[in-house]
PDB file of C-alpha atoms in Angstrom:
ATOM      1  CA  UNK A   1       8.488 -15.886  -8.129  1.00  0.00           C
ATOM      2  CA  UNK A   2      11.465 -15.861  -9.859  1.00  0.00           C
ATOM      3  CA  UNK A   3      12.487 -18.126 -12.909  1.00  0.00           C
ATOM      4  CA  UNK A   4      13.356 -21.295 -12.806  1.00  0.00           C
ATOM      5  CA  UNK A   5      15.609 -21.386 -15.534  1.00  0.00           C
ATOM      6  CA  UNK A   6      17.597 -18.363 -14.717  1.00  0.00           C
ATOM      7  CA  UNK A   7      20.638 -20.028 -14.143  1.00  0.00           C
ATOM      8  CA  UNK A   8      23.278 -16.888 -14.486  1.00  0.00           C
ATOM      9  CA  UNK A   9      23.087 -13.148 -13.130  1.00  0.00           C
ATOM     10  CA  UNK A  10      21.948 -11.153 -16.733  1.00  0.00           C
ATOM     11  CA  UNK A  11      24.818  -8.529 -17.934  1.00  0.00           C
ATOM     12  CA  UNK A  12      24.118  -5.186 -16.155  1.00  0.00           C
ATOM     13  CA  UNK A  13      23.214  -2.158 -18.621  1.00  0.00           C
ATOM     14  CA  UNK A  14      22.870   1.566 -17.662  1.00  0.00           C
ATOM     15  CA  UNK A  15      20.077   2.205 -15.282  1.00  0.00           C
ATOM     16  CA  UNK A  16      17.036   3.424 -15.772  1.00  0.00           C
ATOM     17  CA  UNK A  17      17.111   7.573 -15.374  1.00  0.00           C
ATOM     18  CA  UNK A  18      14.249   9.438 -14.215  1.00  0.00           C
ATOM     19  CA  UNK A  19      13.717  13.041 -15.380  1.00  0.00           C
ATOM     20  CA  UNK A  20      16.426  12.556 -17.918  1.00  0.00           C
ATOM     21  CA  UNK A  21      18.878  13.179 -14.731  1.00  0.00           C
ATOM     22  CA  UNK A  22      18.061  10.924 -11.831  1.00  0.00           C
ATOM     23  CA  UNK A  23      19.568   7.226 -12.525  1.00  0.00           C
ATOM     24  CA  UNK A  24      18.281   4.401 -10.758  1.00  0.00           C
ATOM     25  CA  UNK A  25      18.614   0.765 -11.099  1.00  0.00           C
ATOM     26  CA  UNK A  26      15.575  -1.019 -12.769  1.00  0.00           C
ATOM     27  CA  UNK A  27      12.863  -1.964 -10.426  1.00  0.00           C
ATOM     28  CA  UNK A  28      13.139  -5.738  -9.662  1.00  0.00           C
ATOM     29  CA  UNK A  29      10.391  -5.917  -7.107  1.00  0.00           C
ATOM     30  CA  UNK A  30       7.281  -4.427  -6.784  1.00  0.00           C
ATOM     31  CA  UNK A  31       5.257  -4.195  -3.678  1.00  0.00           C
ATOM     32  CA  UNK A  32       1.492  -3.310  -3.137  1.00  0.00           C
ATOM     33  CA  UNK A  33      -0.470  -1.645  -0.149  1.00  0.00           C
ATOM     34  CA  UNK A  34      -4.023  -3.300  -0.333  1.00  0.00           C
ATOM     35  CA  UNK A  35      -6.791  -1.171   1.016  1.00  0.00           C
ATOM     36  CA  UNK A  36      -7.631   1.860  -1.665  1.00  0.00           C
ATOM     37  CA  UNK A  37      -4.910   1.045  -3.895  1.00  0.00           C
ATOM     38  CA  UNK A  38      -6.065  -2.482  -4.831  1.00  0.00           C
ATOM     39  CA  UNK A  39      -9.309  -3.178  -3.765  1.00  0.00           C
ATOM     40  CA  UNK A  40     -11.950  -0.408  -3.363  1.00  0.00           C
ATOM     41  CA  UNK A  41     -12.017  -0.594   0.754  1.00  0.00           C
ATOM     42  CA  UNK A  42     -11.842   2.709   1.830  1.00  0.00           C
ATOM     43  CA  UNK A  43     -14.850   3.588   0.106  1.00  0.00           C
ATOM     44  CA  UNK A  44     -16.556   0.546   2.159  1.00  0.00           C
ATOM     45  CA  UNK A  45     -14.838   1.309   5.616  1.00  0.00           C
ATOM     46  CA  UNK A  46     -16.417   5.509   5.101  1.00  0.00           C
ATOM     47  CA  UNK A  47     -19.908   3.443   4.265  1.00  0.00           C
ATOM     48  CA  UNK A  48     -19.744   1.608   7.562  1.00  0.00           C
ATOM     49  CA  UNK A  49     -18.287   4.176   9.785  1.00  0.00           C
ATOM     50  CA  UNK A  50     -21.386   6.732   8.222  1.00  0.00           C
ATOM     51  CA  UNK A  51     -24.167   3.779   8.825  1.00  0.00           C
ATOM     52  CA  UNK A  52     -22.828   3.899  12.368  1.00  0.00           C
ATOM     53  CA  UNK A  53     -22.495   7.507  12.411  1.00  0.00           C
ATOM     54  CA  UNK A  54     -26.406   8.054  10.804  1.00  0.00           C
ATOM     55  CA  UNK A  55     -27.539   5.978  13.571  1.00  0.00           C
ATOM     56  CA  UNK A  56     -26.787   8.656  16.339  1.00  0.00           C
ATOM     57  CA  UNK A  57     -27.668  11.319  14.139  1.00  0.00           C
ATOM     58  CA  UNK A  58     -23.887  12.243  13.687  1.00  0.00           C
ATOM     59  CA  UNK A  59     -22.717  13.681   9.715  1.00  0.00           C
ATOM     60  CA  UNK A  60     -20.804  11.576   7.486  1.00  0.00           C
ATOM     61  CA  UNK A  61     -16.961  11.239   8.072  1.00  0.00           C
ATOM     62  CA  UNK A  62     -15.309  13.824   6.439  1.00  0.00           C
ATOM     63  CA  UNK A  63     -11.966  13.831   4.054  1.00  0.00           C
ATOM     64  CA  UNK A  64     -10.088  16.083   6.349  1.00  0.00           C
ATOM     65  CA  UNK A  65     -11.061  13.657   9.135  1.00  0.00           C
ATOM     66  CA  UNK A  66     -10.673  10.323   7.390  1.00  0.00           C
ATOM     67  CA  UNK A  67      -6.927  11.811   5.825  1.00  0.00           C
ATOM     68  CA  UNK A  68      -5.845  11.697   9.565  1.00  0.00           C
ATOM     69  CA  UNK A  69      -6.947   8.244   9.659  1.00  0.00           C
ATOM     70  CA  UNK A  70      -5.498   6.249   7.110  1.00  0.00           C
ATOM     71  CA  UNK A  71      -3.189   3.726   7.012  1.00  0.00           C
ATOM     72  CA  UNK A  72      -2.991   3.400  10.826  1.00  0.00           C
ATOM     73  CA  UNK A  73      -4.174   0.295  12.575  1.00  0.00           C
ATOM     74  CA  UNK A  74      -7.417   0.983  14.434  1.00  0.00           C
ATOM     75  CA  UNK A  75      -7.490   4.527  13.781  1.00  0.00           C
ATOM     76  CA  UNK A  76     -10.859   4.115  12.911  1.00  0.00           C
ATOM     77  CA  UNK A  77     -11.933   3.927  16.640  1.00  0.00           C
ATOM     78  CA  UNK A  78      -9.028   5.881  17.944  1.00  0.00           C
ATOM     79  CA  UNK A  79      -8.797   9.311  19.576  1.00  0.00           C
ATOM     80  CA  UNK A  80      -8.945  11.841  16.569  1.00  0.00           C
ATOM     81  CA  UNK A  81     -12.181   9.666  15.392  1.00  0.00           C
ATOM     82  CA  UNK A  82     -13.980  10.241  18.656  1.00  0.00           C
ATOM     83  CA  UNK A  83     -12.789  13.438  19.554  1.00  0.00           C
ATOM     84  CA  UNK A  84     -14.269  14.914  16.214  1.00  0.00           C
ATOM     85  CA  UNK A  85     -17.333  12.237  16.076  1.00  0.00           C
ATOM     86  CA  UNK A  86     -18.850  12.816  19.849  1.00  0.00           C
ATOM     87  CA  UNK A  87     -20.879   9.845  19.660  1.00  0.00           C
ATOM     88  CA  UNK A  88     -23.268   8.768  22.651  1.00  0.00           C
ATOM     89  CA  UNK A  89     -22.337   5.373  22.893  1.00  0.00           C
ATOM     90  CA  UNK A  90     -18.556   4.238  23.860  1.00  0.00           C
ATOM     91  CA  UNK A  91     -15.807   2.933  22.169  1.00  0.00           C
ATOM     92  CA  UNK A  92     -16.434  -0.292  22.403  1.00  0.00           C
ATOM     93  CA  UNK A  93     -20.169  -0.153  21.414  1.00  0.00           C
ATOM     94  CA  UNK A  94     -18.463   1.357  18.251  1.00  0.00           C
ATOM     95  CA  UNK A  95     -16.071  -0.442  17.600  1.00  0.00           C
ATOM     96  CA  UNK A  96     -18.705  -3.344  17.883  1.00  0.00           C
ATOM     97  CA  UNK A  97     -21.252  -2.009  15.385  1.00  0.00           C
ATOM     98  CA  UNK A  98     -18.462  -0.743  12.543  1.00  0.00           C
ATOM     99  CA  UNK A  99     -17.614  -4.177  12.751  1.00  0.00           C
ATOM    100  CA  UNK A 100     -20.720  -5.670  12.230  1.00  0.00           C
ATOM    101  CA  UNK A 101     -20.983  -3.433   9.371  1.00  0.00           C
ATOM    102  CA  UNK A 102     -17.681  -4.476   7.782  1.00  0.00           C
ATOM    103  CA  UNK A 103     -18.565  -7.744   8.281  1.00  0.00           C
ATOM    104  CA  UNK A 104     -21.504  -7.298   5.625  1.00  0.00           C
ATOM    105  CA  UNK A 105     -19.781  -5.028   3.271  1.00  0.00           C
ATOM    106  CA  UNK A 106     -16.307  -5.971   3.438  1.00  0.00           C
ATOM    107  CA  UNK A 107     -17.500  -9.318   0.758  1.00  0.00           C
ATOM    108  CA  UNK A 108     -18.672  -6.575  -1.614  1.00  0.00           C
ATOM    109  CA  UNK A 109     -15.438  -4.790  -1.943  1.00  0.00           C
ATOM    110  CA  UNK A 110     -13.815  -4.991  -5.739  1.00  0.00           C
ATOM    111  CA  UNK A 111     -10.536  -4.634  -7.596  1.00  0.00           C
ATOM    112  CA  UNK A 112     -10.196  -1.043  -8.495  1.00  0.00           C
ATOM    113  CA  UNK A 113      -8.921   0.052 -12.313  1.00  0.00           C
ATOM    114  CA  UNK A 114      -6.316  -1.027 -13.674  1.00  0.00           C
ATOM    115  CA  UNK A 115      -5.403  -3.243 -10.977  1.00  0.00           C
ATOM    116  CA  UNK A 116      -5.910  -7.015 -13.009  1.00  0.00           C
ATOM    117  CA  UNK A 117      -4.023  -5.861 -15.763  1.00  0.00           C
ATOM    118  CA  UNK A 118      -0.963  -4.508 -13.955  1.00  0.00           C
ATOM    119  CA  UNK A 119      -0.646  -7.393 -11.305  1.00  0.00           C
ATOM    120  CA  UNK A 120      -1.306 -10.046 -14.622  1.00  0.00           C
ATOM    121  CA  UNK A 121       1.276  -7.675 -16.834  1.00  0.00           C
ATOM    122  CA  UNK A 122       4.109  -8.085 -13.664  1.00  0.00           C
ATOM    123  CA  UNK A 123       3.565 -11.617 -13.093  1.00  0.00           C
ATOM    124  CA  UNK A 124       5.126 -11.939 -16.712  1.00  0.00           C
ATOM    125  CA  UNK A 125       7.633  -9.106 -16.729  1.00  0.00           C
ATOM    126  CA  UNK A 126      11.013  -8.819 -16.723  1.00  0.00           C
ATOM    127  CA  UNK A 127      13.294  -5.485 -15.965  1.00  0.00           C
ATOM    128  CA  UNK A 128      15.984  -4.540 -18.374  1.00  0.00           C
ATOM    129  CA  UNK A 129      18.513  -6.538 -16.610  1.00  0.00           C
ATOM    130  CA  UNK A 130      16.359  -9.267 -17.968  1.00  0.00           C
ATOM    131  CA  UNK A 131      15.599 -10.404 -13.882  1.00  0.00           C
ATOM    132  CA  UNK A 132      11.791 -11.185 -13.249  1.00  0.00           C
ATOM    133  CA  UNK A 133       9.560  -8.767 -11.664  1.00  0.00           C
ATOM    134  CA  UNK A 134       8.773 -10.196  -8.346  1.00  0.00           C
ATOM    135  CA  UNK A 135       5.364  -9.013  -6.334  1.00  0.00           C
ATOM    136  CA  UNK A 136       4.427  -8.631  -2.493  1.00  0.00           C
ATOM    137  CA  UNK A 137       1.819  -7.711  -0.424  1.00  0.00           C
ATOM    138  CA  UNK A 138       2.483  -4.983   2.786  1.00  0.00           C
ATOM    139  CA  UNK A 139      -1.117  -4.134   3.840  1.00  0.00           C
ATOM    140  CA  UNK A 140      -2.230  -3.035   7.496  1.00  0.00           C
ATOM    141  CA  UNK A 141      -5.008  -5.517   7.106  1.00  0.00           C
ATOM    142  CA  UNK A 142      -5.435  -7.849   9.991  1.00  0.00           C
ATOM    143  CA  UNK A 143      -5.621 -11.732   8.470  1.00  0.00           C
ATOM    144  CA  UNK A 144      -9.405 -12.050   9.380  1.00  0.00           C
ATOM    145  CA  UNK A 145     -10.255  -8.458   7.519  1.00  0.00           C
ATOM    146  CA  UNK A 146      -8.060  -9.702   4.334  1.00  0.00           C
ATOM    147  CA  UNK A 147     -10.120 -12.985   4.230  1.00  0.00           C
ATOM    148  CA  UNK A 148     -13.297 -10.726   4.424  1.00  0.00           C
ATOM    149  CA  UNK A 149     -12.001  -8.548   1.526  1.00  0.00           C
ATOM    150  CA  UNK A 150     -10.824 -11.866  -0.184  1.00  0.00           C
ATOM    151  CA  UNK A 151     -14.266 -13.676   0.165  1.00  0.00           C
ATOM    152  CA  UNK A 152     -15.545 -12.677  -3.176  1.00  0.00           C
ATOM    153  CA  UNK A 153     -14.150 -14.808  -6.074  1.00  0.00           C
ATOM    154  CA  UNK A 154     -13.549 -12.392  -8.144  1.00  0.00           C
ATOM    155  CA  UNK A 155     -11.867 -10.292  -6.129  1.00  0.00           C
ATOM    156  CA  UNK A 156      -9.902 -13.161  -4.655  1.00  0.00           C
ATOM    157  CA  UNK A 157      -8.668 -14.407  -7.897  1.00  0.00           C
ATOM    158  CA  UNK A 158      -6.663 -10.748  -8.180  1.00  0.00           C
ATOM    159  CA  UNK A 159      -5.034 -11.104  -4.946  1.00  0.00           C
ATOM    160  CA  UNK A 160      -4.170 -13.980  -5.373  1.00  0.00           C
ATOM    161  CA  UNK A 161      -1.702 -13.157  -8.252  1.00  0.00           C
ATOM    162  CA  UNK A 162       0.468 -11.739  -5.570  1.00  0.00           C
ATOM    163  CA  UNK A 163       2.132 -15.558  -4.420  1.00  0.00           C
ATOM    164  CA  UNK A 164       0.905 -16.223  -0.417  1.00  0.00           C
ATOM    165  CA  UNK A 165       4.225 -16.370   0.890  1.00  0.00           C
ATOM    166  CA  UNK A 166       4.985 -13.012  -0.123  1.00  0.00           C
ATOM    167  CA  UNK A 167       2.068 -11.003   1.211  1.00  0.00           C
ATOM    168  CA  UNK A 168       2.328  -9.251   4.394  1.00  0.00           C
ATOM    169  CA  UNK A 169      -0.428  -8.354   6.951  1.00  0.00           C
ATOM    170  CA  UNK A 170      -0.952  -6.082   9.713  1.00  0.00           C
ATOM    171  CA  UNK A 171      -1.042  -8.908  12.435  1.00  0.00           C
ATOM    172  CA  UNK A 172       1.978 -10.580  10.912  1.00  0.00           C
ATOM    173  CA  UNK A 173       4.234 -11.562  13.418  1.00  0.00           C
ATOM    174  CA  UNK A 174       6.986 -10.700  11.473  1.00  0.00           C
ATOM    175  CA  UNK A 175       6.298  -6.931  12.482  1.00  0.00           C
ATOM    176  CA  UNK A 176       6.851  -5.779  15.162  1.00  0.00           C
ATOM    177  CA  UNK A 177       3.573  -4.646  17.346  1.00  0.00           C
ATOM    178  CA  UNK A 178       3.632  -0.645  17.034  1.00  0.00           C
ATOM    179  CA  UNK A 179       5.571  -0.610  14.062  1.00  0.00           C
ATOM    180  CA  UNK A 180       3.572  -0.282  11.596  1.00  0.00           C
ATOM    181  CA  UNK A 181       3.176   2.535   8.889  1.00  0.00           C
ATOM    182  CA  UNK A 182       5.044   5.135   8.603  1.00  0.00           C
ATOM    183  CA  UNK A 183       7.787   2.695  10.193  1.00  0.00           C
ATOM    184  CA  UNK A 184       9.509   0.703   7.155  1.00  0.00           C
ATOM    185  CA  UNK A 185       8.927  -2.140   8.798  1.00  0.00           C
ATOM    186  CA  UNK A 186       5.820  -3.780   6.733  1.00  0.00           C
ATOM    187  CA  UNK A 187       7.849  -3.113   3.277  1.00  0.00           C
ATOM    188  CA  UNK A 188      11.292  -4.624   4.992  1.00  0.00           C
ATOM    189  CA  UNK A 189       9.658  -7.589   5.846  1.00  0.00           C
ATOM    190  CA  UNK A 190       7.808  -7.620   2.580  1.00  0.00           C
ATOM    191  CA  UNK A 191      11.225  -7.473   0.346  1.00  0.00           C
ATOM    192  CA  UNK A 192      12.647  -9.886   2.783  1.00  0.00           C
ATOM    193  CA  UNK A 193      10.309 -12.752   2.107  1.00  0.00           C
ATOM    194  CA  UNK A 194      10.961 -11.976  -1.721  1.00  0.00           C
ATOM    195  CA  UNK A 195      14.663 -12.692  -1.495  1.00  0.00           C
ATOM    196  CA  UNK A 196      14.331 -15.975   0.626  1.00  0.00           C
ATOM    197  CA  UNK A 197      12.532 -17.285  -2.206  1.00  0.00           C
ATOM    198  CA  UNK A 198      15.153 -16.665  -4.698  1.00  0.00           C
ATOM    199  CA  UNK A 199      16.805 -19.238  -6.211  1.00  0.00           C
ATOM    200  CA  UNK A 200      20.388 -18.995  -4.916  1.00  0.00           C
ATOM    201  CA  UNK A 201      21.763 -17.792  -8.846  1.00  0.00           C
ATOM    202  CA  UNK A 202      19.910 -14.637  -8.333  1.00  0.00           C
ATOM    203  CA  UNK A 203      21.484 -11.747  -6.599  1.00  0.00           C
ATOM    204  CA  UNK A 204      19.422 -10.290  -3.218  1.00  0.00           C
ATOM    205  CA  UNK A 205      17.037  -7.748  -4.551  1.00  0.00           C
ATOM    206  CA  UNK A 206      18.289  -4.552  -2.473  1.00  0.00           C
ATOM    207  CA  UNK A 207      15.846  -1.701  -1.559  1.00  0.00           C
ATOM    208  CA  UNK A 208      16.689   0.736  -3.925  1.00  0.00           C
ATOM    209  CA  UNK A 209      15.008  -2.017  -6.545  1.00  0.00           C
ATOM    210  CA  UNK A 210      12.118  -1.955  -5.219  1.00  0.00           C
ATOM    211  CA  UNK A 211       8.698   0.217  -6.100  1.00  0.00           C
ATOM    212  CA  UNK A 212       6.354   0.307  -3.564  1.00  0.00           C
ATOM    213  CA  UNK A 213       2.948   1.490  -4.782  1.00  0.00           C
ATOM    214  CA  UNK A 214       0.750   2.773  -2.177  1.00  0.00           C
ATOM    215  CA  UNK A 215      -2.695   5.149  -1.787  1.00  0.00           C
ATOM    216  CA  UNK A 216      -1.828   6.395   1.818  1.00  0.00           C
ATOM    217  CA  UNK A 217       0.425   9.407   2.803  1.00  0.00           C
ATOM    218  CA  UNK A 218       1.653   7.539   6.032  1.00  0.00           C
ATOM    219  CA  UNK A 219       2.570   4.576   3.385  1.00  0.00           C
ATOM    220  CA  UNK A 220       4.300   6.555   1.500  1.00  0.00           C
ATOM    221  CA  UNK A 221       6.108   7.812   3.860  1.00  0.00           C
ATOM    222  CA  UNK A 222       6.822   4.124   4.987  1.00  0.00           C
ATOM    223  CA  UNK A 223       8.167   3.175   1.342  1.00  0.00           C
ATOM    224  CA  UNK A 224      10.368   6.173   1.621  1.00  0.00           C
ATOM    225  CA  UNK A 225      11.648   5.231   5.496  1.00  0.00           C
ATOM    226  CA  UNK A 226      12.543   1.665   3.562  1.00  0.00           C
ATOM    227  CA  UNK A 227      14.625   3.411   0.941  1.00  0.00           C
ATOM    228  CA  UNK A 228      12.652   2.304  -1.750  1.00  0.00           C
ATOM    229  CA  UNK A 229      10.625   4.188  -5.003  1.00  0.00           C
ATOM    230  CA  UNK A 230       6.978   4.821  -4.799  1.00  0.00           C
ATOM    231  CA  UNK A 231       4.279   5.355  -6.647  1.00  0.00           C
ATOM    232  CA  UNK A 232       1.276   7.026  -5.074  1.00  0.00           C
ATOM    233  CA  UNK A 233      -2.042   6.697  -6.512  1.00  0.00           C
ATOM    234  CA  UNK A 234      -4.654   8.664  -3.831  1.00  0.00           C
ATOM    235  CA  UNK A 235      -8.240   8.512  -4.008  1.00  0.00           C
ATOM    236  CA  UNK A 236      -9.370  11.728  -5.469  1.00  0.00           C
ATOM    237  CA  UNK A 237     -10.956  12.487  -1.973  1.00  0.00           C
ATOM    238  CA  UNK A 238      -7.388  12.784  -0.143  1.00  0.00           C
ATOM    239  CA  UNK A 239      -5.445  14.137  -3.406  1.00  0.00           C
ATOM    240  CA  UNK A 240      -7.710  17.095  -2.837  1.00  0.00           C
ATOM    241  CA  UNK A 241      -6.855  17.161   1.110  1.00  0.00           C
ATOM    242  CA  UNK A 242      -2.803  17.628   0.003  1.00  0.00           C
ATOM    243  CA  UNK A 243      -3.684  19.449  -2.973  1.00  0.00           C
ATOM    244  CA  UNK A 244      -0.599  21.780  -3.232  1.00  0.00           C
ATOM    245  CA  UNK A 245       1.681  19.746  -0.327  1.00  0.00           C
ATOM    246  CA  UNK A 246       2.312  16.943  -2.870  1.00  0.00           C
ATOM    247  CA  UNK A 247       5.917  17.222  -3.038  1.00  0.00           C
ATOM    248  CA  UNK A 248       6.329  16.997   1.118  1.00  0.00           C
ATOM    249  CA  UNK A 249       3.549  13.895   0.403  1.00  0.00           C
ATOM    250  CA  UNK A 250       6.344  12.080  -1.982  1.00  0.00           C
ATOM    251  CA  UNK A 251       9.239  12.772   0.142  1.00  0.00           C
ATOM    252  CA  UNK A 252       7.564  11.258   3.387  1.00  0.00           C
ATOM    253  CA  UNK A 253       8.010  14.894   5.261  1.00  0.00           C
ATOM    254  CA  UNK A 254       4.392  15.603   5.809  1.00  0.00           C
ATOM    255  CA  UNK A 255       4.952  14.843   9.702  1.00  0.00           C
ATOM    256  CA  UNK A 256       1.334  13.613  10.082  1.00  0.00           C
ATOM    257  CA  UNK A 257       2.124  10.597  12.442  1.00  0.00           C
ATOM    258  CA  UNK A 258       6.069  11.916  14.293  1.00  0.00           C
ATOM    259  CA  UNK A 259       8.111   8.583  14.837  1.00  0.00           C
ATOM    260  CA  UNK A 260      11.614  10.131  14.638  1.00  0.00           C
ATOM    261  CA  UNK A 261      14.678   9.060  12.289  1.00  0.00           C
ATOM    262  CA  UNK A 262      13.956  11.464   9.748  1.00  0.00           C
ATOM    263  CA  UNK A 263      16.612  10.760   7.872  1.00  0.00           C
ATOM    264  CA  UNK A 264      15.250   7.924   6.325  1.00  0.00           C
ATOM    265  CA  UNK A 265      12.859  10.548   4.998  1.00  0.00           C
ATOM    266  CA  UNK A 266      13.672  11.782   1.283  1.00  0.00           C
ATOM    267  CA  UNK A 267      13.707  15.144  -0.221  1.00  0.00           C
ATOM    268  CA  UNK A 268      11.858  17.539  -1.881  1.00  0.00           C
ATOM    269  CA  UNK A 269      11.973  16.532  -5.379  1.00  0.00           C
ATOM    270  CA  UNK A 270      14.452  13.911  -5.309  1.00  0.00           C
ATOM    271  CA  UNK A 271      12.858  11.710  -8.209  1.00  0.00           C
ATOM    272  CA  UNK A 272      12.021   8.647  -5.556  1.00  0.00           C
ATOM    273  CA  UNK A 273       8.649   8.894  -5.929  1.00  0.00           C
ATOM    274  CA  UNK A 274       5.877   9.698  -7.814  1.00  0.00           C
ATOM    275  CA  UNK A 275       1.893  10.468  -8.110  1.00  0.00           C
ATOM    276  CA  UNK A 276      -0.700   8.831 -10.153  1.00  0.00           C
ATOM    277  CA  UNK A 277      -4.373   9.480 -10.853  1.00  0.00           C
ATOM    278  CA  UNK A 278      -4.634   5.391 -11.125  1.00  0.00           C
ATOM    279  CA  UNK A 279      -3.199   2.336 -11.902  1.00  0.00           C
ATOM    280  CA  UNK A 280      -4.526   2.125 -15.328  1.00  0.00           C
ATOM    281  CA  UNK A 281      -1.895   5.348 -16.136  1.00  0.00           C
ATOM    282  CA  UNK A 282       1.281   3.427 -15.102  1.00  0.00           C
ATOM    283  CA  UNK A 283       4.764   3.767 -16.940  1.00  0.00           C
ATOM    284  CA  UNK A 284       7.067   0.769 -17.681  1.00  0.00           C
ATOM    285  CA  UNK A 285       9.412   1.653 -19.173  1.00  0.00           C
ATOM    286  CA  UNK A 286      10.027   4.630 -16.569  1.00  0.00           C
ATOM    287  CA  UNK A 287      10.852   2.291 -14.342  1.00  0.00           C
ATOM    288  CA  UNK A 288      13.250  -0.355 -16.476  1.00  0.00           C
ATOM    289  CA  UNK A 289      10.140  -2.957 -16.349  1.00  0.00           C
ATOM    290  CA  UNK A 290       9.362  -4.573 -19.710  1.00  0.00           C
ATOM    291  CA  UNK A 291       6.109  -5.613 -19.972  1.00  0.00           C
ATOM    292  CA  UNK A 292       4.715  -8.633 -22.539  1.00  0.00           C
TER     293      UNK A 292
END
């Protein structure tokens, strides 16, 4: 949330540069995917797909399978799952049993490294501009499966430093059904509840101040469709699925889920976006955000 006592626009000094060419303007906002990136849930949604899976004698769900799946609503019982899992039972026996699954180890999910600190360290930042660093939440997450995730106290208490009104779900209403990620929708919606909560001294946070961090290579592409930065911080398992296609990964061009416009794609080393091994290794300054 922003300040209350900011009652003037701060003087504008040069932007932050990246790669000593680049220049950009220093992020104001940041907003967070959930799933992988915060909380440990993709490890939990492989355990309860592979309990299922066990059960009919099918093999574990594999990266190169679970790469296609990510970061699309309900992929997890959708045609590339089935097609490569040839289970016995139908869809809706599946889907019926993963649930049940989730619904016992979805409370056991956990923040991941790093995560506390950063979110805490944000809450009480400020950019070089001297504007407040304000947080959102854009995850594909369905309002009952966040209150799963959120059921633990612990875990809870982190999400919960990102304010209510600014966190964005998969059912929201706010986005529209089908447009999900890789369509900018989820982050445009995000920003947008950001700036009707500033106070009316403070300029409209525009996209281009805005770093989306995200574990997914559809939401990447989605924080690039938005015209915003991004961080991306994959789980080991899918860094070694685009090991060598990392650059299309950053500039949203991997083509994994076709939904047209491409040119709200970026390019090829354009200095939008970035990779990280985790959280824990993230860069302030880099990105005009001073920390306390």
């Amino acid at each position: 949330m922003a300040s209350e006592n900011q009652s003037h626009s701060p003087e504008p000094i040069a932007p932050a540069k990246v790669d000593g060419t680049r220049e950009f303007p220093p992020i104001r906002a940041c907003l967070f995917d959930m799933d992988g990136l915060l909380i440990n849930t993709e490890d939990l949604y492989t355990l309860c797909a592979d309990i299922v899976l066990s059960k009919y004698g099918r093999p574990g769900l594999p990266w190169p399978i679970k790469a296609q799946l990510m970061g699309i609503p309900g992929s997890s019982n959708g045609d590339t799952f089935h097609k490569w899992a040839q289970l016995p039972i139908s869809r809706e026996q599946f889907k019926e049993e993963q649930t049940e699954q989730q619904r016992i180890h979805f409370p056991e999910c956990k923040p991941l490294p790093g995560v506390e600190k950063l979110l805490k360290d944000l809450r009480r930042a400020r950019n070089t501009q001297g504007h407040p660093i304000e947080l959102a939440l854009a995850s594909s997450s369905e309002k009952l499966n966040y209150d799963m995730k959120a059921s633990r106290s612990a875990t809870k208490a982190v999400l919960d430093l990102i304010p209510e009104e600014h966190r964005v779900l998969g059912d929201d209403p706010r986005v529209q059904h089908g447009r999900g990620k890789p369509a900018p929708d989820i982050y445009l919606v995000a920003l947008e509840s950001i700036n009707s909560s500033l106070p009316d001294s403070a300029p409209k946070i525009k996209p281009n101040e805005c770093l989306i961090f995200e574990d997914s290579v559809l939401g990447v592409e989605a924080g690039r469709r938005a015209g915003m930065r991004v961080v991306w911080v994959p789980h080991p398992g899918l860094a070694a699925e685009y090991k060598g296609k990392e650059k299309e990964v950053l500039a949203g061009r991997t083509a994994l889920y076709p939904i047209g416009n491409d040119e709200q794609l970026g390019a090829v080393d354009d200095g939008w976006a970035e990779q990280l091994v985790s959280l824990e290794k993230f860069s302030y300054g880099k990105f005009g955000i001073v920390a306390p």
